Tab-separated table of C-alpha atoms and ligand atoms in Angstrom:
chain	number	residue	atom	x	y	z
A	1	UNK	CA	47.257	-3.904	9.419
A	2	UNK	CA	44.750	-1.594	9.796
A	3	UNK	CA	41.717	-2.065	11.967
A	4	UNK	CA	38.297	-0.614	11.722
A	5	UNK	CA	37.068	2.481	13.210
A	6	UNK	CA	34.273	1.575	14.774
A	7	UNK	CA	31.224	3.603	14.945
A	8	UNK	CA	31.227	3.657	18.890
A	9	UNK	CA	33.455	2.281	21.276
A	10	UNK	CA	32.785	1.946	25.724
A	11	UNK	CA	35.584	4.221	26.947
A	12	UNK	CA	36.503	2.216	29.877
A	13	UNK	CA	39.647	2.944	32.575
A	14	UNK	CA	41.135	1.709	35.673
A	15	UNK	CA	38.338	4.218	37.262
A	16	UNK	CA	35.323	2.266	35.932
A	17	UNK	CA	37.368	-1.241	36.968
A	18	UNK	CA	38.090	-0.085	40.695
A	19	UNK	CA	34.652	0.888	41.145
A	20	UNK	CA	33.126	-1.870	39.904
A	21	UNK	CA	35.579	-3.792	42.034
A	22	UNK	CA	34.343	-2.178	45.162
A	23	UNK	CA	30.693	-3.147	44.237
A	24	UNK	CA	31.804	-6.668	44.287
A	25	UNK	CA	33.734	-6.401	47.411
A	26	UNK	CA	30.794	-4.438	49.580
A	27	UNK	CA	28.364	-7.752	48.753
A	28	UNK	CA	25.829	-5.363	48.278
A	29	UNK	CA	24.921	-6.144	44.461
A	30	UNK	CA	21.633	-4.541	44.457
A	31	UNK	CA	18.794	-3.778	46.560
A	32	UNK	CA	15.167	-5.048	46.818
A	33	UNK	CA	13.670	-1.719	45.787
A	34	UNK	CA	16.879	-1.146	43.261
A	35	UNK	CA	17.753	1.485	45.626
A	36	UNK	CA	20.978	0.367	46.626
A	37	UNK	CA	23.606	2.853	47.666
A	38	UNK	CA	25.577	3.104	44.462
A	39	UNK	CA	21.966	3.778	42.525
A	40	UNK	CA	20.843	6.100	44.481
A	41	UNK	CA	24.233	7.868	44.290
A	42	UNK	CA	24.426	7.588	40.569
A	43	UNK	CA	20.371	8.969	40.641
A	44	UNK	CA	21.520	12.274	42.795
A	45	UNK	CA	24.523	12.509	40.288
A	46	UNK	CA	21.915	12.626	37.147
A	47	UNK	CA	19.335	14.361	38.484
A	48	UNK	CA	21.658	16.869	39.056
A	49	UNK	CA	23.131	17.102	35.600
A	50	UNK	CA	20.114	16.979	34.250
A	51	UNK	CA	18.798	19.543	36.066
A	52	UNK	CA	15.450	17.347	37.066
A	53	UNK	CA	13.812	17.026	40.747
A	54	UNK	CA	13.726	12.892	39.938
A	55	UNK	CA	16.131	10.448	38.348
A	56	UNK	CA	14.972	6.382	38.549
A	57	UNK	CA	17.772	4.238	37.473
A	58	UNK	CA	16.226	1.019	35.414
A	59	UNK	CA	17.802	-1.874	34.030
A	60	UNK	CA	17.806	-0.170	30.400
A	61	UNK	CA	16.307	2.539	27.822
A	62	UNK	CA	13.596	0.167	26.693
A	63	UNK	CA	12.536	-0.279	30.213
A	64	UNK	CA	12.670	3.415	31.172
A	65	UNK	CA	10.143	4.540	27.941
A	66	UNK	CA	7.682	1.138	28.505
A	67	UNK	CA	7.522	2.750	32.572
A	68	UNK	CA	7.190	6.033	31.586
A	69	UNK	CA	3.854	5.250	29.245
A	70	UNK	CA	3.188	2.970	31.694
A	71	UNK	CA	3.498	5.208	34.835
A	72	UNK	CA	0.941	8.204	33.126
A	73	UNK	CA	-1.669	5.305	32.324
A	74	UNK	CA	-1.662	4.428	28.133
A	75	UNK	CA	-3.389	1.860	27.492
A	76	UNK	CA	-5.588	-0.332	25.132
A	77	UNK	CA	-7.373	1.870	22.581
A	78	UNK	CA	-4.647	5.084	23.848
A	79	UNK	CA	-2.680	6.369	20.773
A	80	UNK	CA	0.998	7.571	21.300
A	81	UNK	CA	2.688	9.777	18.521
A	82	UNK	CA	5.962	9.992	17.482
A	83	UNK	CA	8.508	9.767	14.536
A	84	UNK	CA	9.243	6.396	12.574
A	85	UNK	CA	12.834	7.518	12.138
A	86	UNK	CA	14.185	5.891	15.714
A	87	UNK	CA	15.379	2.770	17.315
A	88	UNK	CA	12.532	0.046	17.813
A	89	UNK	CA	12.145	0.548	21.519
A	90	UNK	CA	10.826	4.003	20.896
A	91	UNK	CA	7.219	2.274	19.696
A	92	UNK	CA	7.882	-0.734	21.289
A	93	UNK	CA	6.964	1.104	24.340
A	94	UNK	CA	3.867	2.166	22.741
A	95	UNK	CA	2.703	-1.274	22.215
A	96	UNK	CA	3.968	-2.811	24.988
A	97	UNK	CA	1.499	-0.906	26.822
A	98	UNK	CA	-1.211	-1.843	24.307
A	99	UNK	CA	-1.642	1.405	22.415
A	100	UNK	CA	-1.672	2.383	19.057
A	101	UNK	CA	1.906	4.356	17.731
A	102	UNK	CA	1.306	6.853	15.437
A	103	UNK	CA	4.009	8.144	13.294
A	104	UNK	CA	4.722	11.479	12.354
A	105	UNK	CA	6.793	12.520	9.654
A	106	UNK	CA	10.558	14.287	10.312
A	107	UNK	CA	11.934	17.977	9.566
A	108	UNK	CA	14.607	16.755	6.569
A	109	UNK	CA	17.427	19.117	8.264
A	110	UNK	CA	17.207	17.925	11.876
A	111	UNK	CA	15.891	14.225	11.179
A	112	UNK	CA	13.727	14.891	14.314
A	113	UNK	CA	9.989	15.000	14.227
A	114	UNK	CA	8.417	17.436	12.541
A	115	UNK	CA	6.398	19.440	15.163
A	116	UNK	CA	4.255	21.125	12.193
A	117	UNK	CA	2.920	18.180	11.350
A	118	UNK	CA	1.908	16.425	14.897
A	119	UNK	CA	-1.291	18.152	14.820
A	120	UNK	CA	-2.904	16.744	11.716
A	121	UNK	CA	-1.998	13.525	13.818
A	122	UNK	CA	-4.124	14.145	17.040
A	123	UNK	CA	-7.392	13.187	18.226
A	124	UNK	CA	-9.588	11.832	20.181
A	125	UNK	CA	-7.548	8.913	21.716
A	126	UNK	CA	-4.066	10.417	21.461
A	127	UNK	CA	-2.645	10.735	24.751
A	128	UNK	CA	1.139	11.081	25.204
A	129	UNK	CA	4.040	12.660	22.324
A	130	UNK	CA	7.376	11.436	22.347
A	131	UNK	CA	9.962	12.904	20.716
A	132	UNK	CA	13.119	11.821	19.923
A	133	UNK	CA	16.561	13.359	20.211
A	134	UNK	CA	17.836	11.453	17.179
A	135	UNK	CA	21.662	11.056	16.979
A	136	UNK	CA	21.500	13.476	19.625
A	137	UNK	CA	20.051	16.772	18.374
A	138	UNK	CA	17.213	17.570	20.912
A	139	UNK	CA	13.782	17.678	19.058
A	140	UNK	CA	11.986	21.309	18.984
A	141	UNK	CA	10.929	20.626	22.581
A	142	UNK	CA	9.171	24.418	23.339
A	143	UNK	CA	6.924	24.211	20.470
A	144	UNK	CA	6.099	20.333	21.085
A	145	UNK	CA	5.581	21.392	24.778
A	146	UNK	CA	3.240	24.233	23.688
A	147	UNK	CA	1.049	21.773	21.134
A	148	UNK	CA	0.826	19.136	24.164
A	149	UNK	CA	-0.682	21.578	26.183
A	150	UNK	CA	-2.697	22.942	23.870
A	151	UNK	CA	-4.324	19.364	23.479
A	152	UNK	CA	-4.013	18.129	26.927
A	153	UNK	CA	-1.076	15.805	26.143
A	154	UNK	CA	1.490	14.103	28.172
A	155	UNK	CA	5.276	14.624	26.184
A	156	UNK	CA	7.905	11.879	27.367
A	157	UNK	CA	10.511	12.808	25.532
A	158	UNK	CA	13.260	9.906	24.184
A	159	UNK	CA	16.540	11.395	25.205
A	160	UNK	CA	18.537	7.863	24.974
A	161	UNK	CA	21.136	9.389	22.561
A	162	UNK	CA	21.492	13.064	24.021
A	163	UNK	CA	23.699	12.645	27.067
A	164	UNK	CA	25.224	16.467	27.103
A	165	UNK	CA	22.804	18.410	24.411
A	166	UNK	CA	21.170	21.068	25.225
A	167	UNK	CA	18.268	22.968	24.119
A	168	UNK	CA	17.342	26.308	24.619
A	169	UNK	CA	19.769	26.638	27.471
A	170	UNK	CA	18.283	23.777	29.153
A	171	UNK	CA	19.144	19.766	29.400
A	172	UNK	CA	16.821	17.368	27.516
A	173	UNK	CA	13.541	16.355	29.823
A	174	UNK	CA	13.323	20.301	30.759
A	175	UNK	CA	10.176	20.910	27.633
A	176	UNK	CA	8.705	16.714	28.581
A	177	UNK	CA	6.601	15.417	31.833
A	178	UNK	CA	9.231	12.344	32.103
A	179	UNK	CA	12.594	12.139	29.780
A	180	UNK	CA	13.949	8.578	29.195
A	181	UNK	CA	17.596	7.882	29.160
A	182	UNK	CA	19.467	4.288	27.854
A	183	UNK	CA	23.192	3.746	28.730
A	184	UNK	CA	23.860	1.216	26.671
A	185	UNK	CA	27.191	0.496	25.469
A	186	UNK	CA	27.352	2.574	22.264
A	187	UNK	CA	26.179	5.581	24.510
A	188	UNK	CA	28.113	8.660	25.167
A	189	UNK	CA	28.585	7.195	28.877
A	190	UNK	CA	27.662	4.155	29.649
A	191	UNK	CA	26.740	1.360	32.153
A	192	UNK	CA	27.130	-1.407	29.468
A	193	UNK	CA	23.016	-1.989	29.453
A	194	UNK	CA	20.842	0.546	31.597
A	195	UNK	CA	18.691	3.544	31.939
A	196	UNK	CA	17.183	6.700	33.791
A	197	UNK	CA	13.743	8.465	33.478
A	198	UNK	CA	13.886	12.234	34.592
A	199	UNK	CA	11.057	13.650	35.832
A	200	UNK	CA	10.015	17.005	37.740
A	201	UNK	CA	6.595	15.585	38.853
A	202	UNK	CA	6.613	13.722	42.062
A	203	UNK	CA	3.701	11.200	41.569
A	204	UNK	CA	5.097	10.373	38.197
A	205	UNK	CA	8.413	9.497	39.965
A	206	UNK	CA	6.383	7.596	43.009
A	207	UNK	CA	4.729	5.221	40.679
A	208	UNK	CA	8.195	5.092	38.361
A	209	UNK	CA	9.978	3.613	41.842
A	210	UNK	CA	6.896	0.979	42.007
A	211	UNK	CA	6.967	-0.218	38.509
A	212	UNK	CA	10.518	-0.592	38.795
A	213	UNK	CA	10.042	-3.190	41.638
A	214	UNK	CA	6.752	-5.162	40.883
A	215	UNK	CA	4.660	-2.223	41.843
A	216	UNK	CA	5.598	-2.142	45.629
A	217	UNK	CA	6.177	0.353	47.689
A	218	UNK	CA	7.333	-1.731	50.652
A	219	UNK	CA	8.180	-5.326	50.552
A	220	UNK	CA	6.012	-8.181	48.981
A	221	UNK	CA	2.976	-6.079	48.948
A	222	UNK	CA	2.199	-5.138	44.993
A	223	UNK	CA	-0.143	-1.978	44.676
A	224	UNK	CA	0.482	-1.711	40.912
A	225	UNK	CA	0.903	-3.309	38.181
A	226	UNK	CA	5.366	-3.616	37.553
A	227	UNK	CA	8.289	-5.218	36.696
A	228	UNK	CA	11.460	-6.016	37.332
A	229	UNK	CA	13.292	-3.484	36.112
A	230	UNK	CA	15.998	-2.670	38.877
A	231	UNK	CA	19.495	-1.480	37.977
A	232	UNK	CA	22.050	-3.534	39.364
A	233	UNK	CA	24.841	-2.114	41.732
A	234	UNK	CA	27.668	-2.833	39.652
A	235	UNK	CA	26.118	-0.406	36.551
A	236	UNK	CA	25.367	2.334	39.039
A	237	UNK	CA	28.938	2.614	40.454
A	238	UNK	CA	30.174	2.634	36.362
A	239	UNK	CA	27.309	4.874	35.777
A	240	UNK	CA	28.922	7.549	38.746
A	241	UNK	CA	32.443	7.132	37.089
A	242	UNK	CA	31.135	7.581	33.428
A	243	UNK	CA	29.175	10.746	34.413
A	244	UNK	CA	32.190	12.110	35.669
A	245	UNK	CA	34.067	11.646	32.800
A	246	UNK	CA	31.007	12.955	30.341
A	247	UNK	CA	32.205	16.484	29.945
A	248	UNK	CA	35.580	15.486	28.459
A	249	UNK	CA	34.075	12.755	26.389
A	250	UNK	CA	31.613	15.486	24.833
A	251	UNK	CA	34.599	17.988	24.074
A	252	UNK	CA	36.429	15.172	22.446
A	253	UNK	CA	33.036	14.505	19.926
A	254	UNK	CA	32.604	17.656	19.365
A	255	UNK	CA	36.315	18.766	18.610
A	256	UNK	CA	35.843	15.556	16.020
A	257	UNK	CA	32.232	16.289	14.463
A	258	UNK	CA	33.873	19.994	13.787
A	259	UNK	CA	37.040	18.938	12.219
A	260	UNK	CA	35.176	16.066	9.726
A	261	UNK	CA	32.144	19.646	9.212
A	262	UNK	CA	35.859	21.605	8.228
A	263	UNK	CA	37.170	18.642	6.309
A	264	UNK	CA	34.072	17.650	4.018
A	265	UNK	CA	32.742	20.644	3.458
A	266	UNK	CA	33.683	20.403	0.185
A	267	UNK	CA	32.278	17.315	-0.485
A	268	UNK	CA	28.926	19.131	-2.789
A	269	UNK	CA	27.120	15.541	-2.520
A	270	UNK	CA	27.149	15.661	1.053
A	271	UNK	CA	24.656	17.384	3.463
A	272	UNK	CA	27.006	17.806	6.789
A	273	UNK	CA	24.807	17.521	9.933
A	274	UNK	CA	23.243	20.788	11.389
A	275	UNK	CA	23.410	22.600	14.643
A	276	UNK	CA	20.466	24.964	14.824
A	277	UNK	CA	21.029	28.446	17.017
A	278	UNK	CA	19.616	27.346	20.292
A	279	UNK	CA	20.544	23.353	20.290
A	280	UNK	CA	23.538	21.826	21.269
A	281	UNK	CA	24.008	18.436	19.810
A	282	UNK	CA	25.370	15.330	21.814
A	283	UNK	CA	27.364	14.044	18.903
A	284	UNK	CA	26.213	11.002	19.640
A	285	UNK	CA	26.111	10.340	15.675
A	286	UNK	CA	27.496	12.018	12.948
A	287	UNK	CA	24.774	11.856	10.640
A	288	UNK	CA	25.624	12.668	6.622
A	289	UNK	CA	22.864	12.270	3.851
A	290	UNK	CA	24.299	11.624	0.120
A	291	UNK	CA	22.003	14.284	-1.489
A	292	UNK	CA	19.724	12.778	-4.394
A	293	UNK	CA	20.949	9.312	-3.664
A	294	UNK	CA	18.901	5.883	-3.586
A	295	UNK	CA	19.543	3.318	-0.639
A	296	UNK	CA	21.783	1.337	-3.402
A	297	UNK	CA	23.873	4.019	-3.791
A	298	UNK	CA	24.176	4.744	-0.546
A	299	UNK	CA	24.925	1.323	0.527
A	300	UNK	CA	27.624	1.354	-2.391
A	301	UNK	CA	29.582	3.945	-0.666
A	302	UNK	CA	28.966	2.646	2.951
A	303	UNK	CA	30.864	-0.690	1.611
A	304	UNK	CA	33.506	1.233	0.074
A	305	UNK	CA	34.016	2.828	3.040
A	306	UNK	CA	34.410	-0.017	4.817
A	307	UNK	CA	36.338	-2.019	3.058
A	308	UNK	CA	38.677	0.804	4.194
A	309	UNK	CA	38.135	0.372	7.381
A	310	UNK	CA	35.914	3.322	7.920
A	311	UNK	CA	33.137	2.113	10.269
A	312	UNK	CA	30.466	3.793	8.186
A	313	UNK	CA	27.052	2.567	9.605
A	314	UNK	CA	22.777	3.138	8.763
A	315	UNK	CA	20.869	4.408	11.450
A	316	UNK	CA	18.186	3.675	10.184
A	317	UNK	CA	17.813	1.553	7.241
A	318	UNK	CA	13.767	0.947	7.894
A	319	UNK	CA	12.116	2.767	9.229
A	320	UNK	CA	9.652	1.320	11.687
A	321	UNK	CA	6.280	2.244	10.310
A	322	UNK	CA	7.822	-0.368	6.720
A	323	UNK	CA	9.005	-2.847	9.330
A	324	UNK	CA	6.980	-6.007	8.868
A	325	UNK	CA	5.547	-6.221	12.728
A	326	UNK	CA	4.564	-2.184	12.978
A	327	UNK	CA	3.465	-2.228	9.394
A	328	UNK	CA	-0.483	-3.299	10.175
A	329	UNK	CA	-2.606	-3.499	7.295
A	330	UNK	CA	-2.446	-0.025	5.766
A	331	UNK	CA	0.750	1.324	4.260
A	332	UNK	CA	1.736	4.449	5.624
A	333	UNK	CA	3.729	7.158	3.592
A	334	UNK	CA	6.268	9.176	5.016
A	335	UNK	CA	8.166	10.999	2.365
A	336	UNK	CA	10.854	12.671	4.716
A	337	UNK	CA	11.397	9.731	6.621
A	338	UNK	CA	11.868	7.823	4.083
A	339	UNK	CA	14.204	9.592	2.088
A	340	UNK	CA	16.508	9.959	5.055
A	341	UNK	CA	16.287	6.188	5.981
A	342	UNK	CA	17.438	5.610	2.348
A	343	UNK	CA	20.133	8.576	2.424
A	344	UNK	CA	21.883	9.109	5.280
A	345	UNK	CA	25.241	7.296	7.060
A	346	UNK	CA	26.878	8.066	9.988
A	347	UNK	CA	30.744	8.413	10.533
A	348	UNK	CA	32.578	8.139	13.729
A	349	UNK	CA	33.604	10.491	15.818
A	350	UNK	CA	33.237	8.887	18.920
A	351	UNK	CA	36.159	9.539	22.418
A	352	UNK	CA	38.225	7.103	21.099
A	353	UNK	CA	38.606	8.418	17.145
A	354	UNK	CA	42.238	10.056	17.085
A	355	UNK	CA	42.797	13.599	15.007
A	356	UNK	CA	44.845	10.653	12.352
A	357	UNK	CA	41.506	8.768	12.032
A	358	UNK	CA	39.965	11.934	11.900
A	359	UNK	CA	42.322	12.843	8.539
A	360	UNK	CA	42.114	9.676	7.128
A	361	UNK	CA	37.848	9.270	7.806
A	362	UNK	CA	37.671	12.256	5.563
A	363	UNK	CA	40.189	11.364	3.124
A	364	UNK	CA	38.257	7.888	2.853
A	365	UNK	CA	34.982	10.212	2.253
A	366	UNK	CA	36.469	12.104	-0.377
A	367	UNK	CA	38.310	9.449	-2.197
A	368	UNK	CA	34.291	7.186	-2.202
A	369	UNK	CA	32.318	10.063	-3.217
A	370	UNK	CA	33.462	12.354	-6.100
B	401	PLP	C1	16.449	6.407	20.418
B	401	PLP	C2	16.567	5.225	21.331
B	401	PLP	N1	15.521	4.898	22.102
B	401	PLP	C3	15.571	3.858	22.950
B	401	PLP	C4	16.692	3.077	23.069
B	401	PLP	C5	16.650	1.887	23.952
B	401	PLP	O1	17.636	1.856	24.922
B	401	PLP	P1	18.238	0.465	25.444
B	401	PLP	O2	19.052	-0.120	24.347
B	401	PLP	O3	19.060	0.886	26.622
B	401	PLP	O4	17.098	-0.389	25.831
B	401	PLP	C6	17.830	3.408	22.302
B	401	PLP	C7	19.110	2.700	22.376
B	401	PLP	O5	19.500	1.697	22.320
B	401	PLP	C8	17.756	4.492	21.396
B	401	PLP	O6	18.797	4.811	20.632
C-alpha cells in the first residue's frame, strides 16, 4: 500500500544517534549559561556558515525572534513591521514584547514582503522591520536594509526557513542587525526543536547570551530582564551533525524543486515558484499558486491530492492579520496576501522524496488539475 509523501521529513542517521549518544554518556547535558561544549561548538559551526561574527543557540525559533526584539529594546507603545503571510511566531514576537505588529502587504511573485510598500507603513513609533524568508526565498534584504537606514530602523530578519539561500552572494542575516534561525523538525536541518540568532554587532550578542540565561552574565546575579531559553546539549551535538550534512540535503531539494519546475510546466493553471537573478532559494517549500482560484477550489485539489497520497499542504491558510487574536478591532485589507493565503499549496520535495515520488507527485498534479 502506498504511504503518504509527507511534506517534510527529519533526515536522521547513525551519525545524529552516536552523537547524541555521546552527549548522554559525557553527563554534561547542558550548561548554566547554555554554553556547554557541544553549543558552543555547534555556535562556531553556524557562525561560520553563516558568515556572522555571533551565533547564540536558543531553545527554538520563537525564542530566538522574542530575544532579538527583546535584546534592541521594543517595547510598549514600539511598532514592529512585517508581512502577515508567515508562521505565528513571527508577530508573536512582536507582542510578546508588548508592541504593536504592523503588517505589510507581499510582492505576489516572491510571497515575501513587499519592500515598496513598508514605507507608507512607518512612523513615529516604528522601530524594528522583520522580514521573512518565506518558504525559503530570502526577502529583498539590500533595499529593506537601505529603507531601515533611511528611517533609523533596526531589521531582524526571520530566516527560520532559509538554511542554505543566499542573497546577493551573501547568507541570510548579512542585509539585518540580528537574523533568527528555528531548527525545528520540518527544517532543512534540524535539532528536533531549537534555534540561533546571527548577529555581527557585539552588544547585541552580549545581551542575546543574558536573555538566554535570566539576564546574567555570571551566576545568580540577573542584570536584565531574561529567560530561560538555553539549548540543551543533546540538540547542539545533532545540530553539528545536521550542519554537516546541509550541503547534500540542499542539492537533493533542489535537484527535486527543478525536476517537479521541468515536470509541471505545462500545467497553464499553475504558477511554479520563482528564483529571482541574485537569490538562491532554500527549498524549504515548494510553493505553487492555482492561478484565479478561490480557497474552495484550492482545498478541492489539495484533498484530491491527498487522497493519493501526495502530502499537499497550506502554508498559510490565514493569514495572521484575519486570525481572531491579531485581528484587533479594525479589519485590515491585504489584497496580495490574501490572495496567496487562499491560492497557493506546497508539494514536497524534501531529502527524503525519491526521483519515483518525484514522477508520480507530478503525475498526481496533472491528473487533479486539468
Ligand atoms: C517563518 C517562521 N518563523 C518562526 C518560526 C518559529 O520557529 P520555532 O518553531 O522553532 O519556534 C518558524 C517555524 O516553525 C517559521 O517557519
Amino acid at each position: 500500500m502506498r504511504k503518504m509523501i509527507l511534506i517534510n521529513m527529519p533526515q536522521i542517521g547513525e551519525q545524529e544517534i552516536e552523537a547524541v549518544v555521546k552527549v548522554l554518556k559525557s553527563g554534561v547535558l547542558t550548561a548554566h549559561l547554555g554554553n556547554g561544549p557541544a553549543v558552543k561548538w555547534f555556535e562556531a559551526e553556524f557562525r561560520k556558515f553563516v558568515n556572522a561574527k555571533h551565533a547564540i543557540a536558543v531553545n527554538n525559533g520563537t525564542a530566538a525572534l522574542h530575544m532579538a526584539l527583546l535584546a534592541m529594546g521594543v517595547t510598549s507603545g514600539d511598532e514592529v513591521i512585517l508581512p502577515s503571510l508567515t508562521f505565528t511566531a513571527t508577530a508573536e514576537a512582536v507582542v510578546l514584547n508588548g508592541a504593536k505588529p504592523v503588517f505589510v502587504d507581499i510582492d505576489p511573485h516572491t510571497y515575501n514582503i513587499d519592500p515598496e510598500k513598508i514605507e507608507d507603513a512607518i512612523n513615529a513609533k516604528t522601530k524594528a522591520i522583520i522580514p521573512v524568508d518565506l518558504y525559503g526565498l530570502p526577502a529583498d534584504m539590500q533595499v529593506i536594509r537601505e529603507i531601515a537606514q533611511k528611517h533609523d530602523l533596526t531589521v531582524v530578519e526571520d530566516a527560520a526557513q532559509a538554511h542554505g539561500a543566499v542573497y546577493r552572494g551573501e547568507p541570510p542575516g548579512c542585509f539585518a542587525d540580528m537574523a533568527c534561525w528555528s531548527f525545528y523538525a520540518t527544517k532543512n536541518m534540524t535539532t528536533g526543536e531549537g534555534g540561533m540568532i546571527t548577529t555581527n554587532h557585539d552588544e547585541y550578542a552580549d545581551r542575546l547570551r543574558c536573555i538566554r540565561m535570566h539576564g546574567e552574565k555570571e551566576g545568580y546575579k540577573s542584570i536584565m530582564l531574561g529567560h530561560n531559553y538555553r539549548m540543551p546539549e543533546i540538540e547542539a551535538a545533532l545540530g553539528c551533525v545536521q550542519l554537516r550534512k546541509l550541503p547534500e540535503f540542499l542539492e537533493k531539494r533542489r535537484k527535486n524543486a527543478r525536476l517537479l519546475t521541468e515536470k509541471l510546466g505545462e500545467v497553464r493553471r499553475l504558477e511554479l515558484p520563482k528564483e529571482p537573478p541574485d537569490r538562491k532559494h532554500s527549498w524549504y517549500l515548494y510553493t505553487v499558486r492555482l492561478r484565479d482560484a478561490d480557497a474552495e477550489m484550492r482545498d478541492r485539489v489539495l484533498n484530491e491530492l491527498r487522497k493519493s497520497f501526495v502530502g499537499a499542504t497550506v502554508y498559510y491558510h490565514t493569514p495572521i492579520h484575519l486570525m481572531p487574536y491579531y485581528r484587533g478591532s479594525g479589519e485590515q485589507h491585504l489584497p496580495e496576501t490574501e490572495r496567496a493565503a487562499e491560492q497557493v499549496f506546497s508539494l514536497p520535495v524534501h531529502p527524503g522524496v525519491t526521483l519515483e515520488q518525484i514522477d508520480y507527485i507530478a503525475d498526481s498534479v496533472k491528473r487533479v488539475i486539468h
